[in-house]
XYZ file of C-alpha atoms in Angstrom:
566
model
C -25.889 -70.436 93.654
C -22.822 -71.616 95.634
C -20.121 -72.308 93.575
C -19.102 -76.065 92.531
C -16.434 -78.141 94.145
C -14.207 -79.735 91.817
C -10.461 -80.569 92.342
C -10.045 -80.212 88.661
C -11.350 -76.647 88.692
C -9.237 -75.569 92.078
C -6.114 -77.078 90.209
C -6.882 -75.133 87.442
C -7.795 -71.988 89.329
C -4.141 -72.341 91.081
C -2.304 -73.141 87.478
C -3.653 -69.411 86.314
C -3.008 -67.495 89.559
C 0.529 -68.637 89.086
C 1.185 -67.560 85.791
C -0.323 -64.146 86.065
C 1.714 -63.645 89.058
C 4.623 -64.722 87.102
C 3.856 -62.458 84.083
C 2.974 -59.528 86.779
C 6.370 -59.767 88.498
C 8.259 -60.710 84.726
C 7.142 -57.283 82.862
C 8.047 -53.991 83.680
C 5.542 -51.659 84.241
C 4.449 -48.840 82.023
C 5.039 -45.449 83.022
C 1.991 -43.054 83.279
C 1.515 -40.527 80.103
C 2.079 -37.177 80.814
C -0.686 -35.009 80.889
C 1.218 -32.423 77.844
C 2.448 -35.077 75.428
C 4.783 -33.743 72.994
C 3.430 -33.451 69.300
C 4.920 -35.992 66.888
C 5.700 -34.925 63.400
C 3.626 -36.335 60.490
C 6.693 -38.845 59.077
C 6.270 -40.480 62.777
C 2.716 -40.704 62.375
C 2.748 -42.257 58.978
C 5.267 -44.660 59.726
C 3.226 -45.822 62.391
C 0.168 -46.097 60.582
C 2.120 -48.315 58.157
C 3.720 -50.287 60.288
C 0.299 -50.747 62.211
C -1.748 -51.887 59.343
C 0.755 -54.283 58.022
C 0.641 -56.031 61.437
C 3.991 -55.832 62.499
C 7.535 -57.107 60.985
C 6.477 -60.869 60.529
C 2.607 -59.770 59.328
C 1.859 -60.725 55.686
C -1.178 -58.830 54.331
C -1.779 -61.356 52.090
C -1.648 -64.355 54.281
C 1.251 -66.479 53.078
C 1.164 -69.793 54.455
C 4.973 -69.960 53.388
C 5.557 -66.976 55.910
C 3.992 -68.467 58.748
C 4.642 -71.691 58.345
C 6.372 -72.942 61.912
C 4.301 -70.221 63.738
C 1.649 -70.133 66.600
C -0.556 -68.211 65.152
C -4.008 -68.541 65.589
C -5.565 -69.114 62.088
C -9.046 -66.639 61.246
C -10.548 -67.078 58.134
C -12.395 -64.009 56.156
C -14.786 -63.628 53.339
C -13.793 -61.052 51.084
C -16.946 -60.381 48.638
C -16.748 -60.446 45.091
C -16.410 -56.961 43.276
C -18.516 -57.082 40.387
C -17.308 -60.470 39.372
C -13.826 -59.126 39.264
C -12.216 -60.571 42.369
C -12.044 -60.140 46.080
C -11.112 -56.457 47.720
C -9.136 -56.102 50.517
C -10.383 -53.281 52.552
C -7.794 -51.323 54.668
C -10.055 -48.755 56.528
C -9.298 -49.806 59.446
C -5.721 -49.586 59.280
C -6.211 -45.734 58.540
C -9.168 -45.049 61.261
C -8.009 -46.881 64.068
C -6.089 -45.830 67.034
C -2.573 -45.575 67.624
C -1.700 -49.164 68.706
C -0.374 -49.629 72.577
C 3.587 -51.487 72.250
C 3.870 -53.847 75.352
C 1.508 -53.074 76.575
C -1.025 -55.441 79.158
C -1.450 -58.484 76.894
C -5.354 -59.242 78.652
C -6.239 -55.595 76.981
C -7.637 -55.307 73.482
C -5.415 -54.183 71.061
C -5.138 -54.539 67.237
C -3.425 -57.405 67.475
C -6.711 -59.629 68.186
C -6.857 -59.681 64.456
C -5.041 -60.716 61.371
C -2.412 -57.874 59.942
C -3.286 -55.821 63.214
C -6.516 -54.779 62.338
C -8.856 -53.857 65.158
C -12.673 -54.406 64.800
C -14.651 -51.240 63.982
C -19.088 -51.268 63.354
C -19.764 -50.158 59.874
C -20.931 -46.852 60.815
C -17.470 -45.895 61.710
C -16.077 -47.219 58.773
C -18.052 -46.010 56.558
C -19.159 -42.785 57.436
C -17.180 -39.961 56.694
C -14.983 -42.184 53.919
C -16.495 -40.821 50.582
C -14.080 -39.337 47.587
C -15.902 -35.892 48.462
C -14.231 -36.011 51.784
C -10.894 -35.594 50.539
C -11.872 -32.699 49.256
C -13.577 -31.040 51.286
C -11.664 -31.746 54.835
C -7.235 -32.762 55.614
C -6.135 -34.822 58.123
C -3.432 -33.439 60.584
C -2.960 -37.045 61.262
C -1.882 -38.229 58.578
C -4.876 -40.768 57.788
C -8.492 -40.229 56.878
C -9.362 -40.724 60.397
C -7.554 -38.084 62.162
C -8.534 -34.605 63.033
C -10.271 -32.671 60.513
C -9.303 -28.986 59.440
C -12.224 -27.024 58.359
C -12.053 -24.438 55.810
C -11.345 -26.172 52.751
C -15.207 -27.208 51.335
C -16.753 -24.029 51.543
C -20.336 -23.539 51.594
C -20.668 -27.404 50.534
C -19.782 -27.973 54.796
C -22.220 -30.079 56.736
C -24.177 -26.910 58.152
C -24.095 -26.894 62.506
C -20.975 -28.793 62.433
C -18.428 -27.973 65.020
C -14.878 -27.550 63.265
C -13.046 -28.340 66.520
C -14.836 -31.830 66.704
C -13.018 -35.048 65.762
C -13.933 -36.858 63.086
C -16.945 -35.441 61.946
C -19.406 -37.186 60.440
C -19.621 -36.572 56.753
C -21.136 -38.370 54.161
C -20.386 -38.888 51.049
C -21.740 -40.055 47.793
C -19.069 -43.326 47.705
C -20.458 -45.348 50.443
C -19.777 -48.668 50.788
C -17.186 -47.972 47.738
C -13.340 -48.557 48.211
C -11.867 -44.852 47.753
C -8.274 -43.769 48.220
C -6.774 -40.630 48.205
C -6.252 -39.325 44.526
C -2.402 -40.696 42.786
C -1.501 -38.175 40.092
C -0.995 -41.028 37.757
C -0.221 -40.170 33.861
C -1.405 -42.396 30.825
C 0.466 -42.194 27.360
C -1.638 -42.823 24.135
C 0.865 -43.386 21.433
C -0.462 -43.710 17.465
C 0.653 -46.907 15.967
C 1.779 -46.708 12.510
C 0.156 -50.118 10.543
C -3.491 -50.322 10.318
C -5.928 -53.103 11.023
C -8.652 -55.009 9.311
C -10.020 -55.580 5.830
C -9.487 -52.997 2.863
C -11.182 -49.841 2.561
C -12.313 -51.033 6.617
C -9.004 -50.339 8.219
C -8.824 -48.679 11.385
C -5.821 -47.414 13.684
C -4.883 -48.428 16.805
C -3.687 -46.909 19.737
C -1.291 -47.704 22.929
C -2.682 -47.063 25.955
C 0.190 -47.288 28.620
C 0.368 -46.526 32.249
C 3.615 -46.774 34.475
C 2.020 -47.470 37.867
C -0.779 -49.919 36.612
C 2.258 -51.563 34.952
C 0.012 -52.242 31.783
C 0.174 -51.970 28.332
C -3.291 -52.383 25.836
C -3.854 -51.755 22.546
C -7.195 -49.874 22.040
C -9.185 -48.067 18.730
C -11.075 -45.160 18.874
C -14.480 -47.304 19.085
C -13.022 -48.731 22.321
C -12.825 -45.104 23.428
C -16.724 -44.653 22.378
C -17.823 -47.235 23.880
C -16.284 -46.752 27.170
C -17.659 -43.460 27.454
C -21.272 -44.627 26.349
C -20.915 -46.998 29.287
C -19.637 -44.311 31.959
C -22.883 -42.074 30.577
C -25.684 -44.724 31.306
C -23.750 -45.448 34.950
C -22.185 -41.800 36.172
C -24.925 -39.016 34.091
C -24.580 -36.961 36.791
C -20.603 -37.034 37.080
C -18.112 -34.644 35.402
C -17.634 -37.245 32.098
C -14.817 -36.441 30.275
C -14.754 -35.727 26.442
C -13.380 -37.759 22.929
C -12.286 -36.009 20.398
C -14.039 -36.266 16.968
C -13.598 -38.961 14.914
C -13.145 -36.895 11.754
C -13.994 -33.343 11.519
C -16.366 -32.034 8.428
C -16.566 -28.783 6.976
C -19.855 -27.311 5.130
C -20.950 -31.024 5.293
C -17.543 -32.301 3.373
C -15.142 -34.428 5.829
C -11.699 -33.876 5.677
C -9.450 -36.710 5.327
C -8.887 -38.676 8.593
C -5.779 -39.956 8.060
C -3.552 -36.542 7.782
C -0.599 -36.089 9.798
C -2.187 -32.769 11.803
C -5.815 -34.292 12.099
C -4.005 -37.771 13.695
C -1.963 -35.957 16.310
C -5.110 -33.990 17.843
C -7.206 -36.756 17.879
C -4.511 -38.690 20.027
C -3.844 -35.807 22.370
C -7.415 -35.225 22.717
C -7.503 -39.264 23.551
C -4.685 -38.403 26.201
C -6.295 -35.867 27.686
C -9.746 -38.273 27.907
C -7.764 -41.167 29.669
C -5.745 -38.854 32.302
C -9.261 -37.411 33.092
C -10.583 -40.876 33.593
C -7.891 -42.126 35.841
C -7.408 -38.655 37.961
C -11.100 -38.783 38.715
C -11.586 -40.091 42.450
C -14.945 -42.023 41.810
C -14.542 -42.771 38.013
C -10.911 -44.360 38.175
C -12.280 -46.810 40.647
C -14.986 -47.853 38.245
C -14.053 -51.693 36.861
C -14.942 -50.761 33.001
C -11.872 -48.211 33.397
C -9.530 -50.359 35.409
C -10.434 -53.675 32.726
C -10.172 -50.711 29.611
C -6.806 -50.076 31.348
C -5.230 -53.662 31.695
C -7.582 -55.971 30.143
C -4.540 -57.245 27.526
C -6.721 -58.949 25.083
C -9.111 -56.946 22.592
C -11.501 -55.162 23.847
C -14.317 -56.500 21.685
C -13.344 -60.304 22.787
C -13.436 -58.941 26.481
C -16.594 -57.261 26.483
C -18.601 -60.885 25.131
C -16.860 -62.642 27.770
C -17.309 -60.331 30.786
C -20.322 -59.747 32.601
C -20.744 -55.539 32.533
C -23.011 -53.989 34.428
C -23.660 -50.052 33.549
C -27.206 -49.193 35.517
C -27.346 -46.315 37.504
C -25.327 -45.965 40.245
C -27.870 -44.976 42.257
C -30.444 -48.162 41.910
C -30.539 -49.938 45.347
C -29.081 -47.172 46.939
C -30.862 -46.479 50.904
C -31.391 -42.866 51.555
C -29.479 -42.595 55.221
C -31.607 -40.731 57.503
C -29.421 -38.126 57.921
C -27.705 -37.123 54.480
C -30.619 -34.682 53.316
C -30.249 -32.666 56.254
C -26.497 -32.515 55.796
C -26.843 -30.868 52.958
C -26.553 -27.387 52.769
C -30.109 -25.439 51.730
C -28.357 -23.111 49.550
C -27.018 -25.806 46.927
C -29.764 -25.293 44.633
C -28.636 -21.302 44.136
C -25.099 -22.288 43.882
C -25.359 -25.420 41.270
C -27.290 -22.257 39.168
C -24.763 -19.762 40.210
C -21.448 -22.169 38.859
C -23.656 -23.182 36.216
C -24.201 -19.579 34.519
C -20.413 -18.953 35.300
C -19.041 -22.019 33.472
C -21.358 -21.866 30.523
C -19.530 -18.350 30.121
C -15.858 -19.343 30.945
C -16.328 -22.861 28.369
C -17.229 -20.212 25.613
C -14.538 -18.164 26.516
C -11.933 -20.544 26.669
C -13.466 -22.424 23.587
C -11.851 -19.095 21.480
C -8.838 -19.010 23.700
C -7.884 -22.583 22.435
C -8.409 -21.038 18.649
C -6.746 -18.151 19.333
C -3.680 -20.142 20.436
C -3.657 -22.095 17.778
C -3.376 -19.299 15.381
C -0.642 -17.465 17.489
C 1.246 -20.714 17.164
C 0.493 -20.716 13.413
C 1.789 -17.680 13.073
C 4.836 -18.108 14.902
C 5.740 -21.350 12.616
C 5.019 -18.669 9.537
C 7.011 -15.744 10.796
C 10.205 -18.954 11.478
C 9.238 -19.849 7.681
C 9.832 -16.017 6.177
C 13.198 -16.118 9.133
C 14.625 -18.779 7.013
C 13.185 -17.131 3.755
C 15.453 -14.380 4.525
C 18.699 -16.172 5.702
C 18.681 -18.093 2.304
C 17.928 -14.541 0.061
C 21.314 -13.196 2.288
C 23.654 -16.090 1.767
C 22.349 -16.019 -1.640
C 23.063 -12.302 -1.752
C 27.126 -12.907 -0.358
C 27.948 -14.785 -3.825
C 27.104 -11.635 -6.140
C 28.390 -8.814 -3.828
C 31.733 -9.045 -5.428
C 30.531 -8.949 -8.911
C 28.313 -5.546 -7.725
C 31.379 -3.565 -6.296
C 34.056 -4.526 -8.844
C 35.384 -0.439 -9.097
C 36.422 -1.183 -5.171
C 36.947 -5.236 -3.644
C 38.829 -4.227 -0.340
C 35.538 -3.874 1.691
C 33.496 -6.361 0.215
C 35.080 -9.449 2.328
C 33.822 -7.565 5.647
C 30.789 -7.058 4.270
C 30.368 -10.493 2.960
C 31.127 -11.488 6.699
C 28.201 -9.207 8.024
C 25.301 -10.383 5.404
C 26.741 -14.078 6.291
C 26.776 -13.482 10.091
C 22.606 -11.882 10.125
C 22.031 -14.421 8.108
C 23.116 -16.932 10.495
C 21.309 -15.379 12.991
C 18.153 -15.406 11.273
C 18.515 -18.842 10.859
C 18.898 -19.237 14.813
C 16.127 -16.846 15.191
C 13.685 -19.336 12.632
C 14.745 -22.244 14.761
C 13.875 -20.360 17.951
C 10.394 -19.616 16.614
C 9.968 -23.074 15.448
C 11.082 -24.309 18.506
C 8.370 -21.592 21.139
C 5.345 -22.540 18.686
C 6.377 -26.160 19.259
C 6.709 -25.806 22.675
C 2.768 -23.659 22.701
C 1.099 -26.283 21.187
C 2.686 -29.068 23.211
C 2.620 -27.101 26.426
C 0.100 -23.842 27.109
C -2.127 -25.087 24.119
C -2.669 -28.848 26.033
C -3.447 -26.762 29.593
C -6.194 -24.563 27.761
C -7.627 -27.384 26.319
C -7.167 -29.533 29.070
C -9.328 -26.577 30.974
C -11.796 -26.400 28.007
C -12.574 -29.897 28.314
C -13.261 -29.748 32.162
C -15.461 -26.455 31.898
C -17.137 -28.273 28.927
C -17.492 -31.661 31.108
C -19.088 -29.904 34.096
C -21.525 -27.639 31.477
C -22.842 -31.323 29.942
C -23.316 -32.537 33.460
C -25.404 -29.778 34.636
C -27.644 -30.357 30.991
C -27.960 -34.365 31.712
C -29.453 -33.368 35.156
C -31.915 -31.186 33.574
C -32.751 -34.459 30.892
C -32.254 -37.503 33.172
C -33.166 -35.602 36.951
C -36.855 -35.717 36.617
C -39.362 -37.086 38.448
C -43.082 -37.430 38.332
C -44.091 -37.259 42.369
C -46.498 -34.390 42.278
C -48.823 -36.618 39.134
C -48.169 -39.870 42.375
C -49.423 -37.722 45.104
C -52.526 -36.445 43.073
C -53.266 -40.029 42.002
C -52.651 -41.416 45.333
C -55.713 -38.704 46.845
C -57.332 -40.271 44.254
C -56.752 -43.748 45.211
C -57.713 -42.984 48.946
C -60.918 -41.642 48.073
C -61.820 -44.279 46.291
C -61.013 -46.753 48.889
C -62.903 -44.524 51.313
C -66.094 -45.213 49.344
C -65.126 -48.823 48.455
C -65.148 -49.154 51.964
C -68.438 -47.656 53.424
C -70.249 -49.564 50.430
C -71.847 -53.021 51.646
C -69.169 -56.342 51.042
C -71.919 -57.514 48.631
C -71.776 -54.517 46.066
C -67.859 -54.270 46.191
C -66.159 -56.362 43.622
C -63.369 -59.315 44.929
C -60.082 -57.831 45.166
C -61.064 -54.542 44.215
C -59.714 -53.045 47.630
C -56.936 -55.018 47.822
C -56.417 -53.700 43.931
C -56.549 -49.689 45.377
C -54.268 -50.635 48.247
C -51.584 -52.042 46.252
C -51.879 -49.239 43.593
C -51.587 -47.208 46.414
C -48.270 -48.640 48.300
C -46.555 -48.939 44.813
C -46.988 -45.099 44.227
C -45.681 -44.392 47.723
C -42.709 -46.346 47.149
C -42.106 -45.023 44.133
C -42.089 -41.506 45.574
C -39.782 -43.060 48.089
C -37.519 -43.701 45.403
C -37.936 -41.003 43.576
C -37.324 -38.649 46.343
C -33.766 -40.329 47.597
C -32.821 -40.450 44.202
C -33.415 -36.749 43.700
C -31.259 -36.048 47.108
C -28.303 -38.634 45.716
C -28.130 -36.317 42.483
C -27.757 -33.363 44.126
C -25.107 -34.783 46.509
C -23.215 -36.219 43.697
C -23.574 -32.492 41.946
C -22.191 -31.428 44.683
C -19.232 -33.826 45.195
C -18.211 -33.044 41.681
C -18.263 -29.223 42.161
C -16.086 -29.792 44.943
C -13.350 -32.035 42.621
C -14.132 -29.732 40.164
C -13.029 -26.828 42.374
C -9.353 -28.267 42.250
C -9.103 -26.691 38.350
C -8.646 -23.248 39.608
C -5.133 -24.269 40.690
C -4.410 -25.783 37.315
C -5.171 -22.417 35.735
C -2.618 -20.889 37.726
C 0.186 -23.480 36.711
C -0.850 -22.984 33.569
C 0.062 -19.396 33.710
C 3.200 -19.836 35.564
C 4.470 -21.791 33.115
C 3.742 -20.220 29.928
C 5.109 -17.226 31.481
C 8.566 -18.601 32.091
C 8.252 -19.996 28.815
C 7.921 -16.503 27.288
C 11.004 -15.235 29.048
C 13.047 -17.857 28.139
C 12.052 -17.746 24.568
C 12.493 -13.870 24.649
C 15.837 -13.891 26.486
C 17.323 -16.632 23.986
C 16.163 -14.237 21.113
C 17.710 -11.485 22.608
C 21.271 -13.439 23.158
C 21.113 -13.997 19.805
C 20.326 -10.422 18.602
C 23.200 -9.037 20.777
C 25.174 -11.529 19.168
C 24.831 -10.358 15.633
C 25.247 -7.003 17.209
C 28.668 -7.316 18.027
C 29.575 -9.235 14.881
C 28.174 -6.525 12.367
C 30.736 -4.021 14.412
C 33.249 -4.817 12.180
C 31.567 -3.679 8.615
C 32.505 -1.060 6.760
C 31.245 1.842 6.665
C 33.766 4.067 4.116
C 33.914 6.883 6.876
């Protein structure tokens, strides 16, 4: 079609050949890239990936109005969905996945600042794929985000099998789609024991302050808090690595001790600190809202939990089966879920008598300080009737009054030594072996939940569906008059319901085992905790052994001076 004639078009046409040209001759050109560029070091990198996903200097990720109040800016609105009734999420995946952004550079080409905070617009199969907790794990960046080029190496056997380590960005899926997951904070929790009790008599309970510096919160929870929380996390995550309470009293022969001692208080609360830290160090489980409202929720718990809306069905209801996740995982996983399975049922037994054998070692130690200081008082004790023994002679006994005094001394520095090492055990190398206990334990319960909670029934749907089909066979070749109303339409929807169920069933089954093997690869992290936990208890040792030995050269020197009549 020939082209309209308009004076108000050709004046328009003119108006924007005249600014480009303007523009054109205005900004300086850009210089070709070089075909080598020059590496840039990581800090470079992450600066820019900052600086990128906050938008710029005058960018506010939140949207002020106050901020941009005065400005051109071309206002976008978003929906941010609701997560579980809890508020609106932010994502920031593309901040981390997208390109490095292009500074003055042709203002007609796309760049990332077409959207709010410089965010450029990536499908959903970019952003999500590849973005699970596992991936962490099992791949590094060089580029300083979860986008960037993948080093292989680091997942093992769990590796999608066929993939090409020099390719970019390989896609790898992971259990946490569609789930906001950010690389793992080493964030600490305190539990301290609060003296008063609560509630009616003879039904008081303690509480306990839960506190953690980078949440900035500060709750006040009881041990049924605890329970519950954990009876919550079972019904949602069975097949994740769940960590373990302590007991809430401890019975002997069928007779419970007394809950309220001194010893029995402090191991239930370290056993509670070790249950929170493994909560909020867990990649999938520290994102879960019943942890983060357990965390800062300020109120009590109980009033909280009538209020709120909790949800705690399986995480895997609703969940679509991508097309490509069974054949990503490896066909060996079955052998090695069996294989870690056999070894940590051995190491949790081993470790469960390590923990006992600590805590008599420590034991000792406080009773071997106790006879130290035993012995220091029977010496000074000893000093006052020296004189009275060696009245023929009294010139020697002020020397060796000074020797007893001076080993007894150093007992006494020896007992507080000894008090001080089996302190330091059961604060220190005790905590790490049950800290390891707990996570062999943890994975040995997840592997027995699968066997409880994993089943299926598809082979019984398959036989009945034959079944079904033959029946509708002969339903069919019968004459319309001697088949009942609705009696094929019956057999037909018995038989789509048992092929969706086996549908179900089936990506349910391959969601388990990728979650089994997600956790295997966090759980894989504990081997480096062991050797920490060596490290230090070794340079605890020699430090220990080194002060005892100052102090036994020390008494060596002083007892010099005794006599000794020659």
């Amino acid at each position: 079609l020939p082209p309209p004639k308009s004076s108000y078009l050709d004046s328009l046409r003119a108006k924007q050949d005249s600014t480009m040209s303007t523009l054109s001759h205005e900004r300086p050109t850009t210089p070709p890239p070089s075909s080598h560029p020059l590496p840039e070091p990581s800090s470079v990198q992450s600066r820019r990936s900052g600086r990128d996903s906050m938008g710029g200097l005058e960018s506010d990720p939140w949207g002020s109005p106050q901020l941009h109040r005065g400005h051109a800016h071309a206002q976008t609105e978003h929906e941010h969905g609701a997560l579980n009734g809890y508020g609106s999420v932010r994502s920031t995946t593309n901040a981390w996945s997208s390109g490095k952004s292009t500074d003055g550079g042709n203002p007609s080409e796309p760049s990332n600042l077409s959207r709010p905070n410089g965010r450029s617009d990536v499908t959903p199969s970019s952003a999500g794929s590849g973005f699970g907790w596992g991936d962490s794990f099992g791949h590094t960046s060089d580029g300083g985000g979860l986008g960037g080029p993948v080093r292989a190496g680091l997942g093992g056997d769990f590796s999608q099998p066929g993939s090409d380590p020099n390719e970019s960005n390989p896609r790898r899926r992971s259990l946490g789609l569609g789930r906001v997951t950010t690389p793992p904070v080493n964030e600490m929790v305190t539990v301290t024991l609060l003296q008063e009790k609560e509630g009616m008599f003879m039904f008081q309970h303690r509480n306990y302050e839960v506190k953690s510096a980078r949440r900035c919160s500060t709750v006040v929870r009881r041990y049924s808090d605890f329970v519950w929380l954990l009876d919550c996390l079972h019904k949602r995550y069975p097949f994740r690595q769940l960590p373990l309470l302590p007991p809430k009293r401890i019975s002997v022969n069928g007779t419970h001790l007394a809950a309220d001692s001194t010893s029995f208080l402090e191991k239930r609360r370290r056993g509670l600190v070790r249950f929170t830290n493994a909560l909020v160090q867990h990649p999938v489980l520290s994102q879960e809202q019943l942890v983060v409202m357990f965390l800062t929720v300020p109120t009590e718990l109980s009033v909280w939990r009538k209020q709120a809306t909790i949800s705690v069905q399986d995480e895997f209801m609703g969940r679509v089966l991508p097309p490509d996740l069974e054949d990503s995982l490896p066909s060996t996983l079955s052998d090695t879920f069996d294989t870690v399975r056999t070894g940590v049922k051995r190491s949790a037994e081993v470790y469960i008598n390590l923990c006992t054998l600590l805590e008599r070692l420590a034991k000792r130690n406080e009773g071997l300080a106790a006879d130290h200081l035993r012995f220091s008082l029977a010496l000074q004790s000893l000093t006052e009737m020296t004189r009275d023994t060696y009245a023929i002679d009294r010139n020697d006994v002020p020397l060796l009054n000074d020797g007893i005094q001076a080993t007894a001394r150093h007992l006494s520095a020896s007992q507080t030594l000894l008090e001080d090492e089996a302190r330091a055990w059961e604060n220190g190398v005790l905590e790490d072996l049950k800290r390891q206990r707990d996570c062999l334990v943890s994975v040995r319960e997840m592997f027995d939940r699968r066997d409880r909670y994993a089943r299926n029934n598809i082979p019984q749907l398959e036989r009945r569906i034959e079944s079904n089909e033959r029946k509708l066979q002969d339903l069919r070749t019968k004459p319309p008059a001697t088949v009942k109303a609705g009696e094929i339409e019956k057999v037909e929807e018995s038989i789509f319901k048992d092929k969706e169920s086996i549908v179900q069933q089936h990506a349910r089954g391959v969601f388990i085992q990728e979650c089994l093997r997600d956790e295997l690869v966090y759980f894989q992290q504990s081997q480096y905790h062991i050797s920490r936990l060596h490290q230090d208890w070794s340079q605890e040792r020699v430090k220990y052994s080194e002060l005892q030995a100052d102090n036994w050269r020390s008494l060596s020197d002083q007892v010099e001076g005794m006599p000794l009549g020659e």
